[in-house]
């Protein structure tokens, strides 16, 4: 946009006059992609499914297995807390790059 040009008003004229701004430039609407999904889309779905399955296994099968190995309940809680913390840290560190990859490939 161009800036307004101000001139000294004559007696009886309005104090400010502005030039008309040029119309805004409008981008054409995006066209939908017609290319078929590549191998990366199923790979993203597979990784997501594996992550969900692992959380299910860790939450249901790992605590009794750790107790059966002879660990006391406090130690079991510490191990599960460390696993959960490592998972959360990995998600925080990888979510940005995996999100950009997903956006680039498509959803």
mmCIF file of C-alpha atoms in Angstrom:
data_model
loop_
_atom_site.group_PDB
_atom_site.id
_atom_site.type_symbol
_atom_site.label_atom_id
_atom_site.label_comp_id
_atom_site.label_asym_id
_atom_site.label_seq_id
_atom_site.Cartn_x
_atom_site.Cartn_y
_atom_site.Cartn_z
ATOM 1 C CA UNK A 1 0.000 0.000 0.000
ATOM 2 C CA UNK A 2 1.117 3.507 -0.656
ATOM 3 C CA UNK A 3 1.350 6.010 2.152
ATOM 4 C CA UNK A 4 -1.043 8.935 2.264
ATOM 5 C CA UNK A 5 0.232 12.187 0.852
ATOM 6 C CA UNK A 6 -0.586 15.244 2.930
ATOM 7 C CA UNK A 7 -0.694 18.761 1.493
ATOM 8 C CA UNK A 8 -1.180 22.108 3.167
ATOM 9 C CA UNK A 9 -4.908 22.911 3.102
ATOM 10 C CA UNK A 10 -6.245 26.110 1.551
ATOM 11 C CA UNK A 11 -8.768 28.128 3.570
ATOM 12 C CA UNK A 12 -12.154 26.399 3.399
ATOM 13 C CA UNK A 13 -10.691 23.032 2.288
ATOM 14 C CA UNK A 14 -10.686 19.893 4.414
ATOM 15 C CA UNK A 15 -7.500 19.456 6.450
ATOM 16 C CA UNK A 16 -6.472 16.101 4.935
ATOM 17 C CA UNK A 17 -6.833 14.506 1.529
ATOM 18 C CA UNK A 18 -5.845 10.929 0.771
ATOM 19 C CA UNK A 19 -5.062 9.266 -2.522
ATOM 20 C CA UNK A 20 -7.104 6.203 -3.303
ATOM 21 C CA UNK A 21 -5.265 3.024 -2.396
ATOM 22 C CA UNK A 22 -4.703 0.384 -5.041
ATOM 23 C CA UNK A 23 -6.916 -2.707 -4.719
ATOM 24 C CA UNK A 24 -5.403 -5.599 -2.749
ATOM 25 C CA UNK A 25 -3.778 -8.448 -4.628
ATOM 26 C CA UNK A 26 -5.782 -11.642 -4.244
ATOM 27 C CA UNK A 27 -4.082 -15.018 -4.639
ATOM 28 C CA UNK A 28 -5.878 -17.673 -6.674
ATOM 29 C CA UNK A 29 -7.567 -20.414 -4.652
ATOM 30 C CA UNK A 30 -5.452 -23.535 -4.070
ATOM 31 C CA UNK A 31 -6.102 -26.482 -6.323
ATOM 32 C CA UNK A 32 -6.570 -29.878 -4.686
ATOM 33 C CA UNK A 33 -3.774 -32.355 -5.149
ATOM 34 C CA UNK A 34 -4.659 -35.353 -7.280
ATOM 35 C CA UNK A 35 -1.517 -37.389 -6.679
ATOM 36 C CA UNK A 36 -2.096 -40.742 -4.950
ATOM 37 C CA UNK A 37 -0.764 -41.309 -1.422
ATOM 38 C CA UNK A 38 2.802 -42.495 -1.266
ATOM 39 C CA UNK A 39 4.386 -44.993 1.102
ATOM 40 C CA UNK A 40 4.957 -42.302 3.736
ATOM 41 C CA UNK A 41 1.241 -41.916 4.542
ATOM 42 C CA UNK A 42 0.819 -45.582 5.558
ATOM 43 C CA UNK A 43 4.128 -45.335 7.426
ATOM 44 C CA UNK A 44 2.827 -42.428 9.521
ATOM 45 C CA UNK A 45 -0.376 -44.382 10.246
ATOM 46 C CA UNK A 46 1.645 -47.477 11.206
ATOM 47 C CA UNK A 47 3.870 -45.520 13.603
ATOM 48 C CA UNK A 48 0.813 -43.931 15.210
ATOM 49 C CA UNK A 49 -0.881 -47.328 15.630
ATOM 50 C CA UNK A 50 2.284 -48.847 17.109
ATOM 51 C CA UNK A 51 2.568 -45.999 19.599
ATOM 52 C CA UNK A 52 -1.018 -46.529 20.750
ATOM 53 C CA UNK A 53 -0.491 -50.288 21.026
ATOM 54 C CA UNK A 54 2.692 -49.787 23.047
ATOM 55 C CA UNK A 55 0.902 -47.523 25.508
ATOM 56 C CA UNK A 56 -1.753 -50.210 25.927
ATOM 57 C CA UNK A 57 0.851 -52.911 26.561
ATOM 58 C CA UNK A 58 2.862 -50.761 28.955
ATOM 59 C CA UNK A 59 -0.206 -49.772 30.918
ATOM 60 C CA UNK A 60 -1.675 -53.266 31.286
ATOM 61 C CA UNK A 61 1.075 -55.873 31.016
ATOM 62 C CA UNK A 62 4.241 -54.235 32.281
ATOM 63 C CA UNK A 63 3.246 -53.481 35.915
ATOM 64 C CA UNK A 64 2.321 -57.129 36.734
ATOM 65 C CA UNK A 65 5.437 -58.352 34.918
ATOM 66 C CA UNK A 66 7.644 -56.048 36.967
ATOM 67 C CA UNK A 67 5.939 -57.142 40.196
ATOM 68 C CA UNK A 68 6.415 -60.794 39.214
ATOM 69 C CA UNK A 69 10.126 -60.135 38.698
ATOM 70 C CA UNK A 70 10.412 -59.312 42.391
ATOM 71 C CA UNK A 71 10.363 -55.518 42.371
ATOM 72 C CA UNK A 72 8.518 -53.782 45.189
ATOM 73 C CA UNK A 73 5.595 -51.464 44.262
ATOM 74 C CA UNK A 74 7.648 -48.300 44.783
ATOM 75 C CA UNK A 75 10.352 -49.498 42.375
ATOM 76 C CA UNK A 76 7.678 -50.522 39.833
ATOM 77 C CA UNK A 77 6.218 -47.007 40.032
ATOM 78 C CA UNK A 78 9.677 -45.475 39.525
ATOM 79 C CA UNK A 79 10.350 -47.630 36.439
ATOM 80 C CA UNK A 80 6.952 -46.828 34.930
ATOM 81 C CA UNK A 81 7.463 -43.129 35.669
ATOM 82 C CA UNK A 82 10.816 -43.148 33.892
ATOM 83 C CA UNK A 83 9.318 -44.905 30.869
ATOM 84 C CA UNK A 84 6.470 -42.384 30.761
ATOM 85 C CA UNK A 85 8.866 -39.467 31.122
ATOM 86 C CA UNK A 86 11.121 -40.765 28.342
ATOM 87 C CA UNK A 87 8.084 -41.177 26.099
ATOM 88 C CA UNK A 88 6.884 -37.638 26.806
ATOM 89 C CA UNK A 89 10.359 -36.213 26.180
ATOM 90 C CA UNK A 90 10.631 -38.066 22.871
ATOM 91 C CA UNK A 91 7.220 -36.764 21.832
ATOM 92 C CA UNK A 92 8.172 -33.176 22.657
ATOM 93 C CA UNK A 93 11.479 -33.454 20.795
ATOM 94 C CA UNK A 94 10.052 -35.182 17.713
ATOM 95 C CA UNK A 95 6.595 -33.625 17.366
ATOM 96 C CA UNK A 96 7.821 -30.542 15.499
ATOM 97 C CA UNK A 97 9.854 -32.384 12.886
ATOM 98 C CA UNK A 98 7.238 -35.125 12.430
ATOM 99 C CA UNK A 99 4.523 -32.460 12.120
ATOM 100 C CA UNK A 100 6.458 -30.611 9.414
ATOM 101 C CA UNK A 101 7.042 -33.908 7.609
ATOM 102 C CA UNK A 102 3.351 -34.744 7.825
ATOM 103 C CA UNK A 103 2.398 -31.313 6.490
ATOM 104 C CA UNK A 104 4.860 -31.636 3.624
ATOM 105 C CA UNK A 105 3.701 -35.123 2.625
ATOM 106 C CA UNK A 106 0.017 -34.557 3.261
ATOM 107 C CA UNK A 107 -2.584 -35.941 5.577
#
